[in-house]
XYZ file of C-alpha atoms in Angstrom:
607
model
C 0.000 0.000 0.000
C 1.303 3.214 -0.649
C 2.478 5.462 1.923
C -0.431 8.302 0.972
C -2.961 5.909 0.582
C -1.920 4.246 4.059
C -2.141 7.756 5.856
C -5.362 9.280 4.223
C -6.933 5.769 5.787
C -5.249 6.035 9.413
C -6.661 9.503 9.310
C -10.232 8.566 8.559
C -10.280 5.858 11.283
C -8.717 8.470 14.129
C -11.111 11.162 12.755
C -13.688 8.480 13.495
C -13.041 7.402 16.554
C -12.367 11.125 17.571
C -15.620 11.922 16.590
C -17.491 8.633 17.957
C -15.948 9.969 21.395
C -17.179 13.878 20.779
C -20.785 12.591 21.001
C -19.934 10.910 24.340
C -19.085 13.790 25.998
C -22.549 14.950 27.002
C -24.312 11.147 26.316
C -24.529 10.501 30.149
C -24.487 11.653 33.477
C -21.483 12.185 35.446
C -19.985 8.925 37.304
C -18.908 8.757 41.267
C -15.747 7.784 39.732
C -15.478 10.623 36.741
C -16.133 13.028 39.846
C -13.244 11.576 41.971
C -10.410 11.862 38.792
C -11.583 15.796 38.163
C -11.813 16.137 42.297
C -8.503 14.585 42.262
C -6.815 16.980 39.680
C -8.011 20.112 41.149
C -11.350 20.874 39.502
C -13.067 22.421 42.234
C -10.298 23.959 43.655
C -8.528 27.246 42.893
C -4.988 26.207 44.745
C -3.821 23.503 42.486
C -0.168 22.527 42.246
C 1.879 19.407 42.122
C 2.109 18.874 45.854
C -1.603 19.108 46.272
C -2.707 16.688 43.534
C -0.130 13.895 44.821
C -1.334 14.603 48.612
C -4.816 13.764 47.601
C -4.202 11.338 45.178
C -1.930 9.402 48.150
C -4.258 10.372 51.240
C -8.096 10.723 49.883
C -8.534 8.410 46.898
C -4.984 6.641 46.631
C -7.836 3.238 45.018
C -8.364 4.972 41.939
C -6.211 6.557 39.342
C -2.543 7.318 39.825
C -0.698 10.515 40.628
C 0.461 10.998 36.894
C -2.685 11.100 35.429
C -4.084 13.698 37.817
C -1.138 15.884 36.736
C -1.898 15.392 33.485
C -5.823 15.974 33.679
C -5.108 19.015 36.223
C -3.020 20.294 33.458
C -4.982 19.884 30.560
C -8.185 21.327 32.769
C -5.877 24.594 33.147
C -5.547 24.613 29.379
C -9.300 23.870 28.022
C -11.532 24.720 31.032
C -12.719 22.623 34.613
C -15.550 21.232 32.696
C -16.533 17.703 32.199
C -16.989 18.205 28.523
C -13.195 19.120 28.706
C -12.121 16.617 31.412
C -13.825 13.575 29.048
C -12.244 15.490 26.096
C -9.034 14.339 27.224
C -9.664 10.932 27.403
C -11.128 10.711 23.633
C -7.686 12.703 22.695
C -5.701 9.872 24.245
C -7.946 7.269 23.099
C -6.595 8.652 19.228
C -3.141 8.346 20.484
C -3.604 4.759 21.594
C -4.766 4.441 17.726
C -2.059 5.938 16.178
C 0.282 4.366 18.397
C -1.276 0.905 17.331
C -0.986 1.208 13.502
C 2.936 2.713 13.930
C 3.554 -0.969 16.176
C 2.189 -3.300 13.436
C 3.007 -1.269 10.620
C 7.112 -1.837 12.100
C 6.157 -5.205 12.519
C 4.687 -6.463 9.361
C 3.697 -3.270 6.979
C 0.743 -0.857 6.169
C -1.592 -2.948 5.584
C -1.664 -5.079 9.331
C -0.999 -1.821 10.726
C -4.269 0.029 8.961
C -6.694 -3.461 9.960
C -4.963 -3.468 13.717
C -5.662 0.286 13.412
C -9.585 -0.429 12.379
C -10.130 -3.378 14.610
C -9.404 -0.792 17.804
C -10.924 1.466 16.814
C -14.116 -0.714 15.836
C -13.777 -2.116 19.734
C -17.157 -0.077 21.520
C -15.584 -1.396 24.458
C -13.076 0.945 23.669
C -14.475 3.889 22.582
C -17.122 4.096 25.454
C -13.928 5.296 27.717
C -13.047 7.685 25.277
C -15.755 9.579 26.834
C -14.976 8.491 30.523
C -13.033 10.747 32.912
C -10.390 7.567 33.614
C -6.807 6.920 32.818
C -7.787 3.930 30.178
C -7.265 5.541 27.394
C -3.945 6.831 29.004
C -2.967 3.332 29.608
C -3.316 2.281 26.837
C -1.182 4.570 24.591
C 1.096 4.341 27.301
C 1.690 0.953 27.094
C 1.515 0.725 23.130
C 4.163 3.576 23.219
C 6.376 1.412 25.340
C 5.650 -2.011 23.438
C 6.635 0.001 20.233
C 9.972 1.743 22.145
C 10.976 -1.584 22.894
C 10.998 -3.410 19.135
C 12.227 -0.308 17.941
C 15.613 -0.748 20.373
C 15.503 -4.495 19.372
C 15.290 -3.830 15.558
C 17.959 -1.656 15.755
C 20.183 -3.894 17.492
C 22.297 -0.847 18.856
C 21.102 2.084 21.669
C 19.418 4.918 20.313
C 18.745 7.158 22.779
C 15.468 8.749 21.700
C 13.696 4.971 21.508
C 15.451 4.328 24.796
C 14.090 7.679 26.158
C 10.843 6.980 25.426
C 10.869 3.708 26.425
C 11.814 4.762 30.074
C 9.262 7.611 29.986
C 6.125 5.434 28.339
C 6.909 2.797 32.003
C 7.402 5.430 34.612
C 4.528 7.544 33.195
C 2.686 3.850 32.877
C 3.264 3.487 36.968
C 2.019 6.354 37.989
C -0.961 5.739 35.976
C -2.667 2.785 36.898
C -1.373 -0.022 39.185
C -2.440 -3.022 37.047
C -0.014 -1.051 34.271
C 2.827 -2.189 36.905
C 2.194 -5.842 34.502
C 3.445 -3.991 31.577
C 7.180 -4.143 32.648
C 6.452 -7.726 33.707
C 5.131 -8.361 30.411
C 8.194 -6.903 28.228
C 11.095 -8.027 31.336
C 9.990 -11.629 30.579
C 9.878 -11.420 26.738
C 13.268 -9.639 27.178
C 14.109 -12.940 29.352
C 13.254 -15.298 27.101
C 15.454 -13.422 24.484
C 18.641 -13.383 26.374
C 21.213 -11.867 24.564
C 24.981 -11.503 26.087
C 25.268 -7.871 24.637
C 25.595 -4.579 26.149
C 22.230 -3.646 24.624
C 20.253 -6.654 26.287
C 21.572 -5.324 29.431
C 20.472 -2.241 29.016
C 17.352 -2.519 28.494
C 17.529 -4.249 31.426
C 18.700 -2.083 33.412
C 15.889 0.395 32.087
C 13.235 -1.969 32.668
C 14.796 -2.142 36.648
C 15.362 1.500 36.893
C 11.581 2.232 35.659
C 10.422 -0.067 38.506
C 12.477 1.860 41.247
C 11.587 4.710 40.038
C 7.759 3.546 41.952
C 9.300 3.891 45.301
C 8.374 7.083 46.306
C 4.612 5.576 46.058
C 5.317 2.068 47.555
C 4.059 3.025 51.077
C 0.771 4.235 49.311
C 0.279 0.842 47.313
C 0.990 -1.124 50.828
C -1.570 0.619 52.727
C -4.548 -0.161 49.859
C -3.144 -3.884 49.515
C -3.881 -3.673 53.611
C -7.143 -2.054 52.774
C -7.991 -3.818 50.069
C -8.164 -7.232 51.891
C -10.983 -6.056 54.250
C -12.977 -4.654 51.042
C -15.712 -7.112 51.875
C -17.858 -5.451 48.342
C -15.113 -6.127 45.798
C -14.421 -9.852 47.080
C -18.095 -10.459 46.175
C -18.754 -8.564 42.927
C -15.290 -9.231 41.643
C -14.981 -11.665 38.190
C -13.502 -15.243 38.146
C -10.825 -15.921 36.055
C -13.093 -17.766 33.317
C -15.380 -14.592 33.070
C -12.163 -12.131 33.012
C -10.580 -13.786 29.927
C -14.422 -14.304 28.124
C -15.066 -10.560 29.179
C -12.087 -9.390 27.905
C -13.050 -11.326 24.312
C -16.327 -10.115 24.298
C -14.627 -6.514 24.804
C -11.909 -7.217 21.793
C -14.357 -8.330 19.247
C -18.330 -6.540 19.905
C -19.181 -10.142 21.198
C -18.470 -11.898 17.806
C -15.658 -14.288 20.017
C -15.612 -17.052 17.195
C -14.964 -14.837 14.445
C -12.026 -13.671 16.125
C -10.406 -16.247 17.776
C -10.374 -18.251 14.079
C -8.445 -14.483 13.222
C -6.160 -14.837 16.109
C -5.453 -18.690 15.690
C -4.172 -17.983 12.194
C -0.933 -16.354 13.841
C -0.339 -18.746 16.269
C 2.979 -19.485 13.652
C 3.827 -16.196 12.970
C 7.119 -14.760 14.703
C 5.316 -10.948 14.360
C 2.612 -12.463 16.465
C 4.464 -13.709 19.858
C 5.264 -10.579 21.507
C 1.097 -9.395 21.145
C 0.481 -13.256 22.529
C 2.469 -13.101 25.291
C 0.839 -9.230 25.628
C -1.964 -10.815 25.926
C -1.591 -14.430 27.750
C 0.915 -13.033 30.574
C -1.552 -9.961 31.133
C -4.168 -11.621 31.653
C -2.488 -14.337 34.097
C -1.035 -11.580 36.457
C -4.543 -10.103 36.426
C -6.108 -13.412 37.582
C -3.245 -13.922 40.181
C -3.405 -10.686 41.680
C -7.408 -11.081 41.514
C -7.220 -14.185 43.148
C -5.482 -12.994 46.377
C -7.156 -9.586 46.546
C -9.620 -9.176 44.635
C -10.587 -5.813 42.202
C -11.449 -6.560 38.636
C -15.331 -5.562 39.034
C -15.531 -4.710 35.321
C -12.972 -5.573 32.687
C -11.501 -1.982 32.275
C -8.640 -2.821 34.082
C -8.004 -5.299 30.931
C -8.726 -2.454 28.345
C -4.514 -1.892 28.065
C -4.462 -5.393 26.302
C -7.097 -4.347 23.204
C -4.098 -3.341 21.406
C -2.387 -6.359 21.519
C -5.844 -8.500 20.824
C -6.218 -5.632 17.906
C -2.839 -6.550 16.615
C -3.526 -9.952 16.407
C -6.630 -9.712 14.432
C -4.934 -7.622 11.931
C -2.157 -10.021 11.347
C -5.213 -13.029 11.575
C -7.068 -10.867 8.645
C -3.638 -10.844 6.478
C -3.169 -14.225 6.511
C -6.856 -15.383 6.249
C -7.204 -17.315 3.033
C -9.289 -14.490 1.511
C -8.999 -12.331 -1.756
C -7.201 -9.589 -1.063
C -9.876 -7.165 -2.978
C -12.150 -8.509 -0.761
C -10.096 -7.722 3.208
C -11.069 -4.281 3.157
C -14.819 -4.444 2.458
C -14.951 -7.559 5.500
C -13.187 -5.049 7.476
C -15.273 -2.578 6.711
C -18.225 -4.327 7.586
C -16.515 -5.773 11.191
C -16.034 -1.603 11.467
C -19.796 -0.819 10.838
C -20.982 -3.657 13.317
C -18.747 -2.136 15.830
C -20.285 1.194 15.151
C -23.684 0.069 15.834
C -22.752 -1.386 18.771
C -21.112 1.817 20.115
C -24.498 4.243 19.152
C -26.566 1.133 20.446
C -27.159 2.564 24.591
C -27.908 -1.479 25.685
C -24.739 -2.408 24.326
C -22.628 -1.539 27.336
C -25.080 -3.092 30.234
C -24.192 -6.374 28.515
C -20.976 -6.758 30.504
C -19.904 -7.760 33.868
C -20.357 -4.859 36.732
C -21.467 -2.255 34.060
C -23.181 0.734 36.486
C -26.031 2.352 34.469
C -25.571 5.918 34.149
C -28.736 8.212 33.133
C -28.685 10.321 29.911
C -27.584 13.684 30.279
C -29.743 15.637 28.185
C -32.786 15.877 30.573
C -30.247 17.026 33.435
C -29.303 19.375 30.835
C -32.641 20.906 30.743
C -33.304 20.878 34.270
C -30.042 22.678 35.747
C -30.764 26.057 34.608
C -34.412 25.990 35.910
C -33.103 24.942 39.303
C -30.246 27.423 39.286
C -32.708 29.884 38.649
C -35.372 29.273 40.713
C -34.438 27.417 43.398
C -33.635 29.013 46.707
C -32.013 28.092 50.119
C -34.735 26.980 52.085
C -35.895 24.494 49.369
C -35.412 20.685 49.750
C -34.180 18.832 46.840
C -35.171 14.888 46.090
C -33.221 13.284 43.318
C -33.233 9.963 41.656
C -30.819 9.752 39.156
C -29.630 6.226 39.800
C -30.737 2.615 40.466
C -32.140 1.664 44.227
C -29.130 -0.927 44.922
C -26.745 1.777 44.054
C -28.230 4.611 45.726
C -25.151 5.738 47.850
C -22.841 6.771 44.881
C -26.016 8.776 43.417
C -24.535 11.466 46.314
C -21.731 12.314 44.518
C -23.234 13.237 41.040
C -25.722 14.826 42.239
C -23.443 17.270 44.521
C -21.651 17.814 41.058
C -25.121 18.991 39.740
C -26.331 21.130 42.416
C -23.069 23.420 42.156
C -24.383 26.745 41.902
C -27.572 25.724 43.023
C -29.296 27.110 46.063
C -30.984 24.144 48.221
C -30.847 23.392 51.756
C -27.742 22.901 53.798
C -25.251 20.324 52.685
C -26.240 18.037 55.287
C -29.942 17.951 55.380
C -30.042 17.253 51.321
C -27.025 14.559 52.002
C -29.237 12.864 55.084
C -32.163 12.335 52.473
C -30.146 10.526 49.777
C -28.092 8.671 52.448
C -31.489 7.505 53.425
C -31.171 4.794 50.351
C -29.313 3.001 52.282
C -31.535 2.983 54.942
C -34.401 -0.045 55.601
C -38.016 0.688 55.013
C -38.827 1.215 58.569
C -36.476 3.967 58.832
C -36.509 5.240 55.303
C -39.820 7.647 55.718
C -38.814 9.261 59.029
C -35.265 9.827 57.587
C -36.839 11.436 54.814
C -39.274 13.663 57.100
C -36.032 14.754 58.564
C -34.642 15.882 55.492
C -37.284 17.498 54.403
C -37.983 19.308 57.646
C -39.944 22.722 57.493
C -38.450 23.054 53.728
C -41.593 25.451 52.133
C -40.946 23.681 48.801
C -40.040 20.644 47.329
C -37.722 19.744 43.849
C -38.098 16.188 42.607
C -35.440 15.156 39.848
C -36.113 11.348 38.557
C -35.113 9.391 35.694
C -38.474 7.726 34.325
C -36.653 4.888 33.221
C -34.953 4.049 36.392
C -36.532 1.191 38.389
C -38.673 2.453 41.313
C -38.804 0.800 44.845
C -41.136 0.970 47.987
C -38.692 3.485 49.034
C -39.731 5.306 45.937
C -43.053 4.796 46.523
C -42.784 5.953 50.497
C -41.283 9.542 49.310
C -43.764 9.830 47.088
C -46.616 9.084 49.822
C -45.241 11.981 52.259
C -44.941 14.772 49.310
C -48.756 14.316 48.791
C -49.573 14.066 52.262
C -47.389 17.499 53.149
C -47.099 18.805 49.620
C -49.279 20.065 46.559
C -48.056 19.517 42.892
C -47.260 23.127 42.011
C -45.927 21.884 38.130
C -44.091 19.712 36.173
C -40.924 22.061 34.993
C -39.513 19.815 33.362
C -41.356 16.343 31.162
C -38.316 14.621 29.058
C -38.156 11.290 28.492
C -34.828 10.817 30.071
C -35.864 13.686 33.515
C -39.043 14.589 35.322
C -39.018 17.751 37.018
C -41.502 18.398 38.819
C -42.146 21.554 41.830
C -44.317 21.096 44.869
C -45.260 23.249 47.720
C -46.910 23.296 51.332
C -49.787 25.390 50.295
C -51.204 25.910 53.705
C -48.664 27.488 55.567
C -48.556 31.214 55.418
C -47.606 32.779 52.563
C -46.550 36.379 51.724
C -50.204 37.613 51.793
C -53.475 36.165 50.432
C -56.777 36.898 49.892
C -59.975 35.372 48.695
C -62.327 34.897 45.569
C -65.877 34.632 46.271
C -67.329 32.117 44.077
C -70.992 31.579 43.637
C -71.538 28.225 46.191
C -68.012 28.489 47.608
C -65.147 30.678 48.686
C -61.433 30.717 46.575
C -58.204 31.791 49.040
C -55.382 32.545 47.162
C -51.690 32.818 48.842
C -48.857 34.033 47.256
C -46.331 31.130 48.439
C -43.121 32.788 46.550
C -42.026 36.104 44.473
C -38.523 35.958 42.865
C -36.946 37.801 40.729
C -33.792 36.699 38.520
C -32.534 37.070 35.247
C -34.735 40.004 33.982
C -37.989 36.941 34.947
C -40.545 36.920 37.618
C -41.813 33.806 39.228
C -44.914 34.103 41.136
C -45.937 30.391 43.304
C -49.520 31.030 44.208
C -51.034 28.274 46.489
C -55.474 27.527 46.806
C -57.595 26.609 48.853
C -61.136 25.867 48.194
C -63.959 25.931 50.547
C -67.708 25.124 48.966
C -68.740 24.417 46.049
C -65.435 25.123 43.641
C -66.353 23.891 39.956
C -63.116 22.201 38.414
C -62.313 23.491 35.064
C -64.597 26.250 34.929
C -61.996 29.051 36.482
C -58.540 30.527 35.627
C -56.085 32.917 37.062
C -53.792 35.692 35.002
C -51.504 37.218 36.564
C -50.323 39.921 35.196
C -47.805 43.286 34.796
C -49.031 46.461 34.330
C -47.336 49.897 33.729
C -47.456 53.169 35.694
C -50.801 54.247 33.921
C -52.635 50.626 34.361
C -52.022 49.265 31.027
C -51.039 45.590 30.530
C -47.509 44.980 29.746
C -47.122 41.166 30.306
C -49.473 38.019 31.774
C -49.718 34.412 31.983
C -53.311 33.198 32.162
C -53.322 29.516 32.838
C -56.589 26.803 34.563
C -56.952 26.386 38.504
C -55.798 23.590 39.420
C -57.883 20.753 39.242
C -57.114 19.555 42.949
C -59.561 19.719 46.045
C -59.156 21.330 48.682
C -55.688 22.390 47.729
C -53.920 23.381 44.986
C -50.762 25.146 43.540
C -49.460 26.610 40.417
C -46.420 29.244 39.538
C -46.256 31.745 36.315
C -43.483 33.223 35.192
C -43.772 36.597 33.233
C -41.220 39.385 32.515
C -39.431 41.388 35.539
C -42.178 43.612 37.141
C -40.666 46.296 37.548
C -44.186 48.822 38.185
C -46.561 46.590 39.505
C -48.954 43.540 39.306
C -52.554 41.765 39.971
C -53.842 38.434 40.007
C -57.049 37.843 38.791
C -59.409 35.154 38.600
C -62.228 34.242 35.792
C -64.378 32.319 34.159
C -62.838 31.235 31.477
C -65.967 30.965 29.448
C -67.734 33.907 29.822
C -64.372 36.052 30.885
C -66.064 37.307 34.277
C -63.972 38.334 36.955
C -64.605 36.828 40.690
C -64.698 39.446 43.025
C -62.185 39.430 46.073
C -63.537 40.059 49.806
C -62.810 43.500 49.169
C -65.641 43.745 46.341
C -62.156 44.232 43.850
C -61.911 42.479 40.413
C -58.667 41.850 40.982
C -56.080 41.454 43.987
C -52.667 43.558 43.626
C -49.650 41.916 44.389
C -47.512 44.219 46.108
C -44.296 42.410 46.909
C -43.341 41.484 43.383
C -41.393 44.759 42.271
């Protein structure tokens, strides 16, 4: 293949993938573990330097991600913004490194063409590209380690020392320690290849000696690895929910290949001769052993994204299975093609994911999206907030994304909102009165939920106490993926109120809540009926008028259809003169008088 055929392809596939991980970066919610990596790396924080990302890295979350990659993520936030759309950014730019990185490693090992199919069976991986969009080092680790793999045949091939492969040879490990700790397997990986190829040269040594220096190099963060092995062994959770060795090696397959294991193990068995092949194999086959071994004494792999560092290797394999496959050559590209389509589909498909072992769901994003501003604008500090963003059984780590939400929002104290989520974890006989404690005196009420997140008695008991304390004041917000929805207490006492006489029946109207913000006036107006109150015979306007009485703005909407109590909010422009509320029938436009004999009732307080 010619060299400016080869690169116009390798740039399709990265601008691809790059763009299959763009549209992740507002697909979902954010995840407890997204939140610690941007917490980690100084996101919400203004003093950020080394010192302080490695002290919290080592003394709050030292489980997690490595010290490296919060320097790196810190730094990059600095650069493009403490956002999540530019914290998952980052991950999708080093997921297109991983891909370049892969075709320049085949393509040295057996030409353009393996290195363009390894490049395309990556990047057709939607195991892979869902973490282009994650706020993890994956993507990291795996460029990292492809960048070392690739320093290290380079040094070989060359049969001399070159300093700039041997550079970056030493720089892809360290950086790869720092990273992740299962990318400590890496140097175990490539020291036991370079075993098995002993060589009595000064070159064999070394590398050696690099491969010894890059592991000392760790000892500044030994202590921290020895107190989370310590930890780690009381970590009742992860020695239940953790894989077996049988489902880490199938998981990983399913992960390589979109689930179509067959096709590519009969790609991968077709190297089993070639010499290209045995440094990806034993990539692959020694990985996955020390992951086992180390899983089997302490337990960790939940999910198989600690194996996501070994898709290059499987990727390599099926590239040099597909050149060797019996096939026309006119015909590779168009089967590739297609094996690149299905993995497509299976990256826009939203089920795919849930498929695999210890996959957390995480809710869509665009109805939060539509929510946030309403609450940022409306909500104030004596309201209670209610969220349900995800599933019952994992209602504990909902705290975290939700606190990520609520920045900038005005709620109740920190506590008081954290007591009611914390209440998930609670059993049923204590769930209600931990919610009644939450909720307190709070005047009003926000409920966020997911629609398509199961619902449990606990659901149903917080749903119980808002309609036995609360009044459905309106449904802000009615997305298929978020239901907003405002309530108030309607009977306590509100910023003044008068009454409606109605024919058989008397009307009180209280104005609950005036706010002003962002040149927009929101007016919560709470009922209550006493009589003979027709339902969907009356409406209110309220409504801004000028200095001389004429109408400037209104919103005329139905009474609520509720007995004996009832809510409802309008929002019109700033009033800046002044305004009435009036009620009518809506069919014949007559006003209903107020006790005063007026036609209308002025509304003093919203100015």
């Amino acid at each position: 293949m010619q060299p400016v055929r080869a690169l116009g392809v390798i740039v399709m596939i990265a601008i691809l993938a790059f763009a299959l991980g763009v549209r992740g970066l507002r697909l979902d919610l954010i995840f407890v573990d997204e939140y610690w990596s941007m917490a980690n790396s100084g996101a919400f924080t203004d003093e950020v330097t080394l010192g302080t990302i490695w002290e919290r890295t080592a003394d709050v979350d030292p489980g997690g991600m490595l010290v490296l990659y919060h320097w790196l993520l810190g730094g990059w936030m600095a650069l493009a913004g403490k956002t999540l759309w530019a914290a998952r950014l980052y991950s999708v730019l080093w997921g297109v490194v991983a891909l370049a990185l892969t075709y320049r490693l085949a393509r040295d090992l057996e030409g353009r063409r393996v290195g363009l199919y390894a490049a395309c069976f990556l990047a057709s991986s939607a195991f892979f590209l869902d973490f282009f969009h994650e706020v993890r080092a994956y993507t990291q680790f795996a460029a990292l380690t492809v960048a070392a793999v690739w320093a290290y045949v380079r040094l070989l091939r060359a049969e001399r020392w070159i300093w700039s492969w041997a550079s970056l040879l030493f720089l892809a490990l360290v950086a790869l320690h720092y990273t992740h700790y299962v990318a400590l397997s890496v140097v175990g990986i490539l020291g036991l290849w370079h075993i098995f190829h002993y060589r009595p040269t000064r070159l064999w040594w070394s590398i050696l000696t690099l491969f010894v220096l890059s592991l000392l190099s760790f000892a500044p963060w030994v202590v921290v690895t020895l107190g989370l092995i310590e930890f780690a062994g009381f970590d009742a959770n992860r020695q239940i929910t953790s894989m077996s060795s049988p489902q880490i090696i199938s998981e990983w397959l399913r992960a390589l290949s979109n689930e179509q294991v067959v096709l590519a193990l009969g790609l991968a068995l077709l190297t089993l001769r070639a010499q290209t092949a045995r440094l990806a194999w034993l990539w692959i086959v020694v990985g996955l052993i020390l992951i086992m071994l180390v899983n089997a004494a302490l337990p960790f792999v939940v999910h198989s994204r600690y194996t996501t560092y070994m898709l290059p290797a499987g990727a390599l394999l099926l590239g040099l299975g597909l050149a060797r496959l019996p096939l026309d050559e006119r015909f590779k590209p168009w089967a590739l093609a297609l094996w690149l389509g299905f993995g497509v589909f299976c990256a826009f498909t939203p089920s795919y994911m849930t498929r695999f072992f210890g996959h957390v769901y995480r809710a869509p994003a665009d109805g939060m999206a539509q929510a946030q501003p309403i609450l940022r604008q409306w909500a104030t500090q004596d309201d209670a907030l209610i969220f349900h963003i995800v599933e019952p059984d994992f209602g504990p780590f909902g705290l975290i994304p939700v606190d990520f939400y609520i920045q900038g929002v005005a709620h109740r104290s920190a506590q008081q909102f954290e007591l009611m989520n914390l209440a998930w974890q609670r059993d049923e006989a204590t769930y209600g009165p931990a919610i009644l404690e939450g909720l307190a005196d709070a005047p009003f009420v926000w409920t966020l939920v997911v629609p398509e997140i199961p619902t449990s008695n606990k659901s149903d008991q917080v749903q119980r106490i808002l309609n036995e304390r609360y009044v459905l004041c309106d449904t802000l917000v009615d997305h298929p993926h978020m239901v907003m929805r405002f309530y108030a207490d309607a009977i306590r006492d509100g910023l003044a109120e008068t009454d409606f006489i109605v024919p058989k029946g008397r009307l009180t109207a209280r104005l609950l809540q005036a706010t002003i913000r962002d040149g927009q006036a929101r007016v919560v107006l709470g009922w209550q009926s006493e009589g003979d109150v027709p339902v969907g015979q009356y409406a209110f306007s309220v409504q801004a008028l000028n200095a001389s009485g004429g109408l400037t703005a209104q919103h005329d909407e139905g009474l609520p259809d509720s007995r004996p109590l009832g809510c409802s909010d309008a929002v019109l422009p700033a009033l800046d003169v002044r305004s009435q509320l009036v009620v009518y029938d809506w069919r014949t436009g007559q006003r209903l008088l107020t006790r005063d004999g007026l036609d209308g009732w002025s509304l003093p307080t919203v100015r």
